[in-house]
XYZ file of C-alpha atoms in Angstrom:
775
model
C 42.599 50.032 -82.969
C 43.306 47.590 -80.298
C 46.568 47.754 -78.474
C 48.477 44.541 -78.004
C 48.858 43.378 -74.412
C 52.460 42.921 -73.408
C 53.195 39.490 -72.029
C 54.184 39.287 -68.383
C 57.546 37.955 -67.451
C 57.477 34.612 -65.767
C 58.174 34.836 -62.055
C 61.157 32.871 -60.856
C 59.565 32.360 -57.461
C 55.970 31.196 -57.064
C 53.541 33.167 -54.979
C 53.759 32.397 -51.286
C 51.052 33.231 -48.800
C 53.673 33.708 -46.078
C 54.008 37.438 -45.380
C 57.186 39.252 -46.138
C 60.073 39.745 -43.779
C 59.122 41.594 -40.655
C 60.685 41.922 -37.230
C 57.322 41.039 -35.758
C 56.958 37.712 -37.618
C 60.658 36.875 -38.023
C 60.160 35.486 -41.555
C 62.984 35.378 -44.146
C 63.257 37.898 -46.960
C 63.025 35.307 -49.677
C 60.256 32.681 -49.528
C 61.202 29.095 -48.866
C 60.434 26.578 -51.580
C 58.187 23.773 -50.282
C 59.709 20.291 -50.095
C 57.875 17.261 -51.274
C 57.899 15.006 -48.218
C 55.561 12.190 -47.248
C 53.084 13.131 -44.578
C 53.699 11.821 -41.072
C 51.010 9.279 -40.174
C 50.139 8.294 -36.656
C 50.303 4.631 -35.650
C 47.017 2.772 -36.032
C 46.672 2.466 -32.256
C 47.094 6.231 -31.788
C 45.092 7.410 -34.757
C 42.002 9.388 -33.747
C 38.699 7.719 -34.466
C 36.474 9.414 -36.931
C 33.152 10.262 -35.353
C 30.418 8.587 -37.303
C 27.466 10.688 -38.176
C 24.000 9.567 -37.093
C 21.091 10.636 -39.244
C 18.168 11.316 -36.877
C 14.835 9.786 -37.725
C 11.303 10.190 -36.429
C 10.594 6.957 -34.533
C 6.912 6.384 -33.658
C 6.323 5.068 -30.110
C 4.127 2.272 -31.460
C 7.076 0.919 -33.466
C 9.316 0.866 -30.386
C 6.673 -0.611 -28.071
C 7.371 -4.355 -28.724
C 11.091 -3.980 -28.063
C 10.478 -1.812 -25.001
C 8.014 -4.375 -23.664
C 10.542 -7.208 -23.967
C 13.275 -5.195 -22.274
C 11.414 -3.382 -19.512
C 8.518 -5.702 -18.687
C 9.713 -9.229 -19.415
C 13.351 -8.748 -18.497
C 13.312 -6.130 -15.715
C 9.728 -6.349 -14.407
C 9.054 -2.673 -15.138
C 6.074 -0.959 -16.712
C 6.427 1.978 -19.102
C 3.912 4.783 -19.221
C 2.964 6.431 -22.499
C 5.017 9.515 -21.606
C 8.118 7.412 -20.912
C 7.681 5.463 -24.163
C 7.364 8.710 -26.109
C 10.532 10.094 -24.506
C 12.481 6.900 -25.283
C 11.267 6.872 -28.899
C 12.388 10.472 -29.370
C 15.759 9.783 -27.736
C 16.481 6.625 -29.766
C 15.356 8.208 -33.025
C 17.664 11.162 -32.440
C 20.802 9.371 -31.226
C 20.565 5.921 -32.852
C 19.145 6.848 -36.221
C 18.081 4.353 -38.836
C 20.236 1.565 -37.391
C 18.265 1.358 -34.144
C 16.781 -2.001 -35.080
C 19.226 -3.690 -37.499
C 22.349 -2.930 -35.467
C 20.702 -3.510 -32.065
C 21.357 0.034 -30.857
C 17.929 0.593 -29.322
C 18.053 -2.598 -27.278
C 21.296 -1.540 -25.598
C 19.929 1.908 -24.812
C 16.747 0.454 -23.329
C 18.798 -2.006 -21.297
C 20.900 0.738 -19.737
C 17.909 2.964 -19.033
C 16.126 0.113 -17.249
C 19.168 -0.749 -15.132
C 19.799 2.880 -14.253
C 16.161 3.305 -13.229
C 16.321 0.309 -10.900
C 19.717 1.341 -9.563
C 18.428 4.729 -8.420
C 15.527 3.075 -6.588
C 12.770 3.747 -9.094
C 9.316 2.233 -8.735
C 7.829 -0.461 -10.916
C 5.999 2.040 -13.113
C 8.486 4.115 -15.134
C 6.990 7.572 -15.477
C 8.356 9.826 -18.189
C 7.608 13.091 -16.389
C 9.731 12.273 -13.345
C 12.957 14.210 -12.829
C 14.808 10.939 -12.221
C 13.883 9.600 -15.660
C 14.809 12.859 -17.360
C 18.144 12.844 -15.513
C 18.883 9.332 -16.785
C 18.288 10.423 -20.384
C 20.470 13.506 -19.926
C 23.297 11.424 -18.511
C 22.878 8.861 -21.278
C 22.946 11.558 -23.953
C 26.469 12.515 -22.959
C 27.560 8.882 -23.244
C 26.297 8.328 -26.795
C 28.870 8.112 -29.602
C 27.802 7.113 -33.071
C 24.545 5.668 -31.869
C 26.236 3.461 -29.274
C 26.917 3.780 -25.587
C 30.565 4.563 -24.933
C 32.509 2.024 -22.912
C 34.204 4.619 -20.748
C 31.039 6.265 -19.511
C 30.457 6.555 -15.781
C 26.679 6.400 -15.949
C 26.583 2.968 -14.405
C 28.350 4.285 -11.301
C 25.696 6.869 -10.586
C 23.105 5.984 -7.964
C 21.096 9.185 -8.296
C 20.099 11.196 -11.360
C 18.105 13.957 -9.691
C 18.649 16.309 -6.799
C 15.111 17.637 -6.902
C 12.324 16.983 -4.418
C 11.080 13.954 -6.334
C 14.158 12.008 -5.386
C 12.999 12.033 -1.781
C 9.679 10.534 -2.801
C 11.338 7.423 -4.227
C 12.304 4.531 -1.986
C 15.990 4.713 -1.262
C 18.476 1.887 -1.411
C 21.889 1.639 0.211
C 24.733 3.001 -1.858
C 26.448 0.299 -3.868
C 29.918 0.354 -5.339
C 29.661 -0.211 -9.055
C 31.721 -3.143 -10.200
C 32.173 -1.856 -13.692
C 31.557 1.043 -15.987
C 28.416 1.843 -17.879
C 29.175 -0.185 -20.952
C 30.127 -3.301 -18.979
C 26.937 -3.439 -16.911
C 24.869 -6.604 -17.287
C 22.326 -8.706 -15.477
C 25.112 -10.536 -13.672
C 26.472 -7.268 -12.324
C 22.986 -6.267 -11.180
C 22.477 -9.578 -9.391
C 25.852 -9.165 -7.736
C 24.828 -5.729 -6.502
C 21.658 -7.153 -5.041
C 23.577 -9.920 -3.298
C 25.975 -7.347 -1.858
C 23.012 -5.330 -0.598
C 21.538 -8.399 1.059
C 24.876 -9.100 2.694
C 25.044 -5.613 4.157
C 21.509 -5.795 5.583
C 21.761 -8.890 7.763
C 19.603 -7.505 10.577
C 15.868 -8.155 9.965
C 15.135 -4.738 11.485
C 16.850 -3.159 8.483
C 13.908 -4.342 6.370
C 11.220 -2.882 8.651
C 9.562 0.299 7.398
C 6.871 2.458 9.015
C 4.613 4.205 6.474
C 2.460 7.029 7.761
C -0.950 7.862 6.334
C 0.369 11.118 4.881
C 3.210 9.261 3.109
C 1.131 6.472 1.568
C 0.742 6.847 -2.217
C -2.783 7.326 -3.516
C -3.966 4.779 -6.054
C -7.148 5.519 -8.013
C -9.077 2.733 -9.677
C -9.726 3.357 -13.374
C -13.052 1.748 -14.250
C -12.609 1.856 -18.027
C -9.106 0.374 -18.054
C -9.647 -1.811 -14.949
C -6.420 -1.035 -13.158
C -5.062 1.338 -10.540
C -3.388 4.612 -11.424
C -1.249 6.711 -9.156
C -2.799 10.075 -8.387
C -0.778 13.008 -9.700
C -2.490 15.633 -7.523
C -1.219 16.518 -4.090
C -3.652 15.777 -1.220
C -5.176 18.821 0.402
C -6.964 19.406 3.688
C -9.375 21.749 1.865
C -10.207 19.907 -1.374
C -12.971 20.534 -3.858
C -16.481 19.319 -2.860
C -16.350 16.811 -5.712
C -13.665 14.887 -3.796
C -16.244 13.977 -1.162
C -18.320 12.146 -3.755
C -15.206 10.555 -5.253
C -14.382 9.091 -1.853
C -17.483 6.880 -1.879
C -17.270 6.198 -5.614
C -13.792 4.721 -5.170
C -15.005 2.510 -2.337
C -17.840 1.231 -4.519
C -15.590 0.625 -7.535
C -13.084 -1.380 -5.485
C -15.759 -3.608 -3.942
C -17.584 -3.996 -7.263
C -14.529 -5.111 -9.251
C -13.625 -7.463 -6.419
C -17.029 -9.110 -6.615
C -17.026 -9.398 -10.402
C -13.747 -11.324 -10.287
C -15.215 -13.784 -7.803
C -16.095 -17.083 -9.445
C -19.569 -17.062 -7.929
C -20.473 -14.015 -10.015
C -18.909 -15.173 -13.292
C -20.945 -16.743 -16.058
C -19.723 -20.299 -16.822
C -18.099 -20.755 -20.226
C -16.847 -24.341 -20.558
C -18.832 -26.320 -18.022
C -22.167 -25.831 -16.329
C -20.835 -27.580 -13.244
C -18.897 -24.492 -12.236
C -22.140 -22.519 -11.970
C -23.703 -24.976 -9.586
C -24.854 -23.387 -6.337
C -26.077 -24.832 -3.076
C -29.333 -23.642 -1.627
C -30.392 -23.570 2.011
C -31.596 -27.169 1.978
C -28.308 -28.493 0.658
C -29.589 -29.316 -2.856
C -27.610 -28.363 -5.952
C -29.151 -25.957 -8.468
C -27.126 -25.676 -11.648
C -29.353 -23.079 -13.275
C -28.676 -20.304 -10.750
C -26.140 -17.615 -11.531
C -25.388 -14.598 -9.379
C -25.736 -11.353 -11.279
C -25.796 -7.856 -9.809
C -28.615 -5.635 -11.002
C -28.158 -1.850 -11.067
C -30.848 -0.041 -9.125
C -31.879 1.987 -12.179
C -32.757 -1.254 -14.003
C -35.499 -2.069 -11.484
C -37.926 0.325 -13.197
C -40.812 -1.577 -14.741
C -39.782 -4.956 -13.296
C -42.316 -5.323 -10.497
C -42.356 -8.679 -8.750
C -38.968 -9.841 -10.061
C -36.145 -11.022 -7.807
C -32.791 -9.285 -7.973
C -29.452 -9.123 -6.225
C -28.347 -5.533 -5.540
C -25.007 -4.098 -4.535
C -25.113 -0.700 -2.901
C -24.399 1.416 0.129
C -26.758 1.563 3.074
C -27.838 5.180 3.539
C -30.468 7.021 5.502
C -32.615 9.025 3.100
C -33.648 12.607 3.930
C -37.077 11.212 4.674
C -35.568 9.051 7.421
C -36.060 5.723 5.625
C -33.286 3.189 5.252
C -32.306 3.040 1.585
C -29.803 1.402 -0.715
C -27.788 3.544 -3.117
C -25.442 2.736 -5.976
C -24.017 4.728 -8.896
C -27.324 4.629 -10.790
C -29.913 5.489 -8.163
C -31.419 4.968 -4.717
C -34.320 2.839 -3.553
C -36.051 2.424 -0.203
C -35.550 -0.877 1.601
C -38.169 -2.917 3.409
C -36.249 -4.896 6.045
C -39.260 -6.397 7.781
C -38.481 -9.953 6.657
C -34.760 -9.599 5.974
C -32.297 -11.952 7.605
C -28.556 -11.225 7.965
C -26.064 -13.674 6.502
C -24.584 -15.046 8.683
C -26.820 -14.771 11.709
C -25.155 -12.776 14.511
C -21.893 -12.926 12.571
C -21.540 -9.409 11.168
C -22.636 -5.811 11.623
C -24.726 -3.872 9.104
C -24.733 -0.101 9.478
C -25.312 2.925 7.233
C -22.209 3.660 5.190
C -21.459 -0.003 4.431
C -21.555 -1.546 0.959
C -23.688 -4.691 1.112
C -25.369 -7.305 -1.072
C -29.166 -7.392 -0.775
C -31.302 -10.156 -2.245
C -35.003 -9.492 -2.625
C -37.903 -8.457 -4.807
C -38.917 -5.100 -6.263
C -42.411 -3.727 -5.812
C -43.603 -0.644 -7.656
C -45.945 1.815 -5.987
C -48.132 2.026 -9.149
C -47.949 5.768 -9.562
C -48.156 6.690 -5.886
C -44.897 8.559 -6.378
C -42.628 9.287 -9.273
C -40.466 6.465 -10.577
C -38.143 8.554 -12.678
C -34.516 9.182 -11.870
C -34.270 12.667 -10.459
C -37.730 12.310 -8.974
C -40.264 14.967 -8.129
C -40.009 14.662 -4.374
C -36.823 16.633 -4.069
C -34.611 13.555 -3.583
C -32.332 13.185 -6.589
C -31.917 9.706 -8.028
C -34.591 8.033 -5.875
C -36.649 5.318 -7.558
C -40.289 4.966 -6.609
C -41.465 1.830 -4.920
C -39.593 -0.319 -2.467
C -37.264 -3.284 -2.436
C -38.393 -6.165 -0.218
C -35.184 -7.566 1.217
C -35.040 -11.290 1.877
C -31.398 -11.485 2.948
C -28.481 -9.130 3.363
C -24.792 -9.938 3.510
C -21.357 -8.458 3.108
C -19.413 -8.731 -0.165
C -17.071 -11.740 -0.337
C -13.588 -11.047 0.947
C -10.604 -11.525 -1.355
C -7.351 -13.027 -0.165
C -4.108 -11.131 -0.547
C -2.669 -13.809 -2.810
C -5.656 -13.485 -5.160
C -4.983 -9.737 -5.486
C -1.192 -9.589 -5.591
C -0.036 -13.173 -6.041
C 2.571 -14.934 -3.953
C 3.265 -18.357 -2.556
C 1.317 -18.418 0.694
C -2.293 -19.433 1.214
C -3.133 -19.828 -2.465
C -6.761 -20.276 -3.389
C -6.559 -23.510 -5.351
C -10.232 -23.325 -6.339
C -9.662 -20.092 -8.278
C -8.852 -20.258 -11.977
C -7.636 -16.660 -12.177
C -4.204 -15.283 -11.492
C -3.374 -12.253 -9.388
C -5.281 -9.171 -10.447
C -2.826 -6.406 -9.554
C 0.551 -8.091 -9.160
C 2.348 -5.189 -10.835
C 0.754 -2.442 -8.722
C 2.789 -0.883 -5.922
C 0.197 0.129 -3.330
C 2.551 1.211 -0.518
C 5.621 2.430 -2.378
C 7.711 -0.600 -1.334
C 7.609 -2.439 -4.669
C 5.119 -4.724 -6.358
C 4.716 -8.448 -5.796
C 5.674 -9.418 -9.352
C 8.782 -7.216 -9.337
C 10.253 -7.810 -5.868
C 8.147 -10.545 -4.264
C 10.392 -13.526 -4.993
C 13.542 -11.696 -3.953
C 11.978 -10.443 -0.714
C 10.731 -13.933 0.104
C 14.228 -15.309 -0.363
C 15.753 -12.653 1.907
C 13.097 -13.221 4.560
C 13.716 -16.968 4.539
C 17.434 -16.378 5.122
C 17.103 -13.765 7.889
C 14.012 -14.797 9.843
C 15.491 -17.646 11.845
C 14.589 -18.901 15.310
C 17.513 -17.011 16.864
C 16.848 -13.769 14.970
C 14.218 -11.178 15.950
C 10.882 -12.143 14.466
C 8.221 -10.874 16.895
C 6.291 -7.600 17.031
C 4.861 -6.540 20.392
C 1.627 -4.521 20.356
C 0.147 -2.721 23.370
C -2.718 -0.241 23.462
C -4.357 2.370 25.720
C -1.156 3.400 27.439
C -2.672 5.921 29.862
C 0.436 7.648 31.160
C -1.516 9.655 33.726
C -2.401 6.427 35.556
C 0.391 4.986 37.782
C -0.812 1.413 37.344
C -0.308 1.708 33.568
C 3.399 2.485 34.028
C 3.681 -0.553 36.287
C 2.037 -2.726 33.621
C 4.431 -1.307 31.034
C 7.386 -2.310 33.197
C 6.006 -5.846 33.277
C 5.845 -5.886 29.478
C 9.366 -4.530 28.978
C 10.813 -6.854 31.617
C 9.535 -9.865 29.658
C 11.846 -9.082 26.701
C 14.838 -7.769 28.659
C 17.952 -9.737 29.685
C 17.663 -11.485 33.033
C 19.286 -14.259 35.004
C 16.955 -16.798 33.414
C 17.403 -15.469 29.858
C 20.763 -13.697 29.569
C 20.493 -13.557 25.737
C 16.843 -12.975 24.897
C 15.451 -12.628 21.404
C 14.598 -8.949 21.162
C 11.414 -8.045 19.294
C 11.572 -6.417 15.883
C 9.371 -3.568 17.068
C 7.282 -2.523 20.060
C 4.122 -0.697 19.031
C 2.675 1.480 21.817
C -0.708 2.942 20.991
C -2.823 5.677 22.576
C -4.743 7.066 24.109
C -1.710 8.278 26.053
C -4.008 10.152 28.403
C -7.250 9.024 30.007
C -8.667 12.540 29.544
C -8.838 14.792 26.519
C -5.601 16.781 26.370
C -5.591 20.578 25.949
C -9.416 20.652 26.023
C -9.787 22.602 29.254
C -10.034 19.502 31.428
C -8.346 19.967 34.833
C -5.052 18.098 35.011
C -4.856 17.603 31.232
C -3.004 20.717 30.098
C 0.146 20.983 28.044
C 2.459 20.936 31.080
C 0.887 17.783 32.494
C 0.921 16.165 29.071
C 4.655 16.818 28.747
C 5.274 15.422 32.235
C 3.453 12.205 31.329
C 5.843 11.532 28.459
C 8.776 12.409 30.689
C 7.572 9.728 33.075
C 7.439 7.283 30.153
C 11.024 8.228 29.277
C 12.074 7.392 32.843
C 10.514 3.949 32.547
C 12.215 3.281 29.206
C 15.595 4.323 30.595
C 15.439 1.341 32.957
C 15.590 -1.072 29.977
C 18.475 0.245 27.893
C 19.518 -3.124 26.345
C 15.966 -3.607 25.070
C 15.355 -0.179 23.554
C 18.813 -0.266 21.951
C 17.901 -3.435 20.025
C 14.353 -2.650 18.907
C 12.191 0.017 17.292
C 9.607 1.889 19.338
C 6.546 2.930 17.322
C 4.004 5.315 18.870
C 0.478 5.661 17.436
C -1.767 8.407 18.892
C -5.430 8.243 19.865
C -8.336 10.667 19.994
C -7.315 12.063 23.397
C -3.826 13.058 22.217
C -2.590 16.426 21.007
C -3.239 18.375 18.885
C -6.686 17.265 17.585
C -7.985 16.731 21.126
C -7.721 20.491 21.717
C -10.801 21.110 19.536
C -12.479 17.665 19.528
C -12.394 17.251 23.352
C -11.790 13.513 22.908
C -14.558 12.991 20.327
C -13.954 11.377 16.951
C -11.445 13.635 15.210
C -11.017 13.449 11.424
C -8.859 10.580 10.247
C -6.048 10.261 9.461
C -4.428 12.309 12.197
C -0.827 13.323 12.585
C 1.544 11.949 15.263
C 2.095 13.451 18.676
C 4.126 16.673 18.319
C 7.833 16.417 19.103
C 7.389 19.260 21.579
C 6.162 16.704 24.111
C 8.321 13.719 23.172
C 11.888 15.056 22.862
C 12.999 13.447 26.126
C 12.080 9.974 24.860
C 14.289 10.514 21.821
C 17.196 11.491 24.082
C 16.693 8.377 26.209
C 16.875 6.119 23.127
C 19.975 7.927 21.865
C 21.639 7.532 25.279
C 20.799 3.810 25.323
C 22.447 3.376 21.921
C 25.627 5.028 23.178
C 25.696 2.908 26.314
C 25.040 -0.405 24.590
C 26.765 -0.018 21.234
C 29.525 2.382 22.294
C 31.380 4.650 19.900
C 32.379 1.819 17.572
C 30.348 0.501 14.689
C 27.284 -1.409 15.789
C 26.929 -5.059 14.858
C 23.289 -4.465 14.053
C 20.766 -1.713 13.712
C 20.583 0.641 16.658
C 17.402 1.339 18.542
C 15.079 3.974 17.160
C 11.818 5.684 18.030
C 9.162 6.463 15.410
C 6.143 8.689 15.951
C 3.652 7.893 13.248
C 0.092 8.775 12.291
C -3.211 7.079 13.021
C -3.789 4.954 11.001
C -0.410 3.819 9.699
C 1.281 0.831 8.051
C 4.199 -1.341 9.027
C 5.859 -3.351 6.255
C 8.661 -5.899 6.460
C 10.752 -7.161 3.572
C 8.984 -4.943 1.076
C 5.755 -6.492 -0.101
C 6.383 -9.680 1.895
C 4.405 -8.515 4.934
C 2.143 -5.605 5.766
C 0.455 -4.610 9.024
C -2.317 -2.005 9.105
C -2.597 -0.217 12.461
C -5.646 1.695 13.686
C -6.592 3.079 17.078
C -10.349 3.612 17.168
C -13.381 2.515 19.183
C -14.999 0.539 16.380
C -17.067 -1.858 18.479
C -18.926 0.896 20.296
C -19.675 2.764 17.072
C -20.933 -0.409 15.403
C -23.212 -1.156 18.344
C -24.670 2.351 18.211
C -25.262 2.543 14.454
C -25.919 -1.036 13.317
C -29.310 -2.233 12.092
C -31.469 -4.308 14.435
C -33.125 -7.172 12.577
C -36.451 -8.568 13.791
C -36.272 -11.962 15.376
C -37.811 -14.774 13.313
C -41.230 -15.863 14.451
C -41.559 -19.358 15.930
C -42.404 -21.883 13.251
C -41.227 -19.686 10.390
C -39.839 -21.759 7.548
C -36.456 -20.353 6.621
C -36.201 -22.615 3.580
C -38.794 -20.582 1.735
C -36.611 -17.479 1.787
C -34.671 -17.234 -1.504
C -31.409 -15.981 -0.069
C -29.197 -18.708 -1.494
C -26.962 -16.424 -3.621
C -25.446 -14.541 -0.689
C -25.042 -17.764 1.244
C -23.145 -19.262 -1.691
C -20.903 -16.195 -1.894
C -19.761 -16.638 1.677
C -19.216 -20.371 1.211
C -17.023 -19.753 -1.847
C -14.760 -17.511 0.221
C -14.350 -20.130 2.974
C -16.156 -18.149 5.653
C -16.727 -20.005 8.891
C -20.543 -20.132 8.814
C -22.789 -22.355 10.886
C -24.171 -25.254 8.826
C -27.803 -25.067 7.664
C -30.446 -26.167 10.149
C -31.757 -28.832 7.773
C -28.504 -30.816 7.778
C -27.332 -30.098 11.325
C -27.617 -33.319 13.310
C -26.736 -31.837 16.679
C -26.925 -28.277 17.956
C -23.610 -26.476 18.150
C -22.347 -25.382 21.542
C -23.131 -21.750 22.288
C -20.419 -19.247 21.468
C -19.462 -16.790 24.177
C -20.140 -13.109 23.609
C -16.477 -12.076 23.343
C -15.746 -14.604 20.600
C -18.882 -13.645 18.716
C -17.979 -9.934 18.906
C -14.446 -10.598 17.677
C -15.660 -12.636 14.702
C -18.342 -10.118 13.752
C -15.929 -7.188 13.982
C -13.312 -8.993 11.897
C -15.725 -10.122 9.193
C -17.300 -6.678 8.909
C -14.104 -4.646 8.545
C -12.298 -7.006 6.169
C -15.342 -7.520 3.944
C -15.760 -3.751 3.583
C -12.064 -3.291 2.646
C -12.055 -0.105 4.706
C -11.141 0.826 8.252
C -14.008 3.310 8.621
C -17.151 2.081 6.798
C -19.321 4.773 8.350
C -20.938 8.001 7.167
C -18.824 11.104 7.537
C -21.222 12.324 10.208
C -20.342 9.321 12.400
C -16.601 9.227 11.672
C -15.139 12.281 9.872
C -12.418 11.692 7.285
C -10.082 13.896 5.317
C -11.445 13.433 1.815
C -8.112 13.469 -0.001
C -6.490 11.128 2.532
C -9.250 8.546 2.887
C -7.243 6.129 0.715
C -4.931 5.507 3.682
C -7.816 3.733 5.452
C -8.384 1.277 2.615
C -7.793 -2.435 3.124
C -7.353 -3.434 -0.490
C -5.322 -5.466 -1.061
C -5.894 -7.297 2.188
C -2.934 -6.748 4.540
C -1.031 -9.605 6.100
C -2.184 -8.510 9.542
C -4.456 -5.861 11.005
C -4.363 -4.228 14.436
C -7.726 -2.855 15.597
C -6.898 -1.294 18.951
C -10.303 -0.942 20.596
C -10.687 -0.446 24.325
C -14.391 -1.369 24.212
C -13.850 -4.729 22.500
C -12.321 -7.832 24.081
C -8.718 -8.734 23.377
C -8.572 -11.287 20.578
C -6.565 -12.736 17.694
C -8.635 -13.966 14.747
C -7.433 -15.129 11.346
C -9.827 -14.539 8.461
C -9.083 -15.042 4.743
C -5.346 -15.193 5.473
C -5.327 -11.919 7.454
C -4.533 -12.002 11.174
C -6.722 -9.458 12.999
C -5.630 -8.492 16.508
C -6.939 -6.339 19.331
C -4.525 -6.068 22.264
C -7.034 -4.329 24.529
C -5.865 -2.038 27.360
C -2.343 -2.815 28.497
C -3.326 -2.330 32.141
C -5.523 -5.298 33.044
C -5.953 -4.207 36.661
C -7.395 -0.822 35.725
C -10.945 -0.455 36.945
C -10.805 -3.746 38.859
C -9.723 -4.860 42.303
C -7.032 -7.123 40.920
C -3.356 -6.990 41.689
C -1.640 -3.919 40.238
C 0.940 -4.479 37.535
C -0.839 -7.100 35.436
C -0.169 -6.462 31.782
C -1.768 -7.653 28.538
C -0.524 -7.322 24.992
C -0.380 -9.149 21.671
C 2.750 -10.824 20.339
C 2.778 -11.250 16.567
C 5.190 -13.601 14.771
C 6.071 -12.364 11.281
C 7.417 -15.787 10.255
C 4.197 -17.723 10.778
C 1.757 -14.799 10.487
C 0.182 -15.687 13.802
C -0.426 -13.852 17.043
C -1.188 -14.630 20.655
C -2.628 -12.591 23.520
C -0.233 -12.595 26.460
C -1.052 -11.829 30.094
C 1.776 -11.369 32.566
C 2.131 -10.106 36.102
């Protein structure tokens, strides 16, 4: 029997979650009835914004690539790597969501990333694995609200996004005061910042930068993709043996791609007139085309004529051979003629063009690659050389672009305008701006000259007297109370006539230190000059420390600067001159400085506007010792029968100053003196090889991982080849001014009056130099 449930009495007071009365809470005994009141609403201006939710998506990098290309490349002259594009796609997909394209969220994020990268001094290539790029994304992540960049963010005011070691590797820019916040940044604000920077740097010396060989970035040519890539590995003094082979492979790749882009080696497409070539007799042959044949393709083609590109090497058998990436073949130079005659040097280690015919030995030796004679890659037979010449040189404007000395006959644009070879910016990204700044600052009353002197033997008293003559020329005097001070004074070794620290009497460490102290005493006599210019010191083979174990012989290049242990007094003299001239107040220009750099080194002005390669080496003597001696032509020999027209046409296309053919020469040319002929041959040889040391490692040792610092591609604006064995000269070839100042002391070794000085004065405005003799 079920019992009936008694109904509960209705409660007069509803349940209340508030606890009962307690001294600790101070609540009343009886609960308080709630009152029905309208909720208090905040004014619309003070109401908190509801944070919109962003639904992350997975954004493929290929989908973002067109928008990133328009923003980074077309608008900001930057290039994104695959790692950077992947990082941006992940960031935009996470923080912008599905509205990245319709609402324009991704474009604003890309715009701010590009501006932040340029503001912190990033290079043209935006690399996603750099700490600076990751710092920009971290800072931008904190500024994202609802897929958009917040207006109150302070990202735009930051000039650095990384405190790691990579920040020091990037080119720095002066600190700029941001005119607005992150959300208000625009192209106009960026242009205003650049104008403010240009206004702060009114002294042309502010735009001068010395780049040592150990600081120069390493660019590796990618054959498959046909562009340069920055090496990610750190150079080592003890690299893997494979790096030795890579050294010569890179040299060959650079010369080979340079030749293939030359119009003489390109197959005509629209008109046969562009393939017309001129032979030795002056007739036009439209059927000839220059094509390079790999050495491995000579097998089975006996009696055919070919044009080969390879490196001159001495085979283990002692025969002169030609080697490329496919094989090696012996050369028969009995009837070969150099192009031009007496106008260039040809030595083992150089990459040359050889025109001739292949002759098989008909089974006398193996003709297979790998061979059976113990010489890997050697092809049987021989190559009868008819003519031999250097590869055509390529102007700087053809490689990078620009406005000066354009090759109007070329139909191609610049090949590597976006590549930053020295870490100062690329031509396409900063070239126009640097040209505009240079035009405004390089006036007739502003410093625009660079003084170059070599073989400053400090242990010879007459050299110090000649140096005084040089410094007195650019110092204030009664005749010129307000002289135009030079931008820089480059003083090159050897700073001792004997090998230092090699056990030679009078050439120890104490004497070496005293020699630089004597130089400091001479510089202290010209305080106004050294307080308004930059002193750059480049060592030679007789300078410490490499001379301690090389005894003045050819030490491995590049070599480090003279240790500060011997040069601290010169730094104190320059600092004292700055205090005396400029005083304690703020200087109206850049103070004097002293820079001890490596050999070789680079000097750049206004970014990519100008570049000077500097080398101290006895190149002329080494070329005379190692170059090939060609047999003299027999009387009555008919040169017109020699089919060496292709190489002759190559040199004509590059505007090389060659003597006209004998068949069309009405009158004999006046004989050229030996000094002029040596200067022209040295200039043509070095620039055509695109390398400062085109020799075997046995003749001129190199550090394998640092050999890129001796490259001359792209062609610099000017080149200093300080050679004591060559005459002093200034020669301009393919737009590059090549200079050799010779020994600064003219009276050394002669009975002339002591104190005569010789140096080269280079004008950065006109890209011209002149050899000066004073005293």
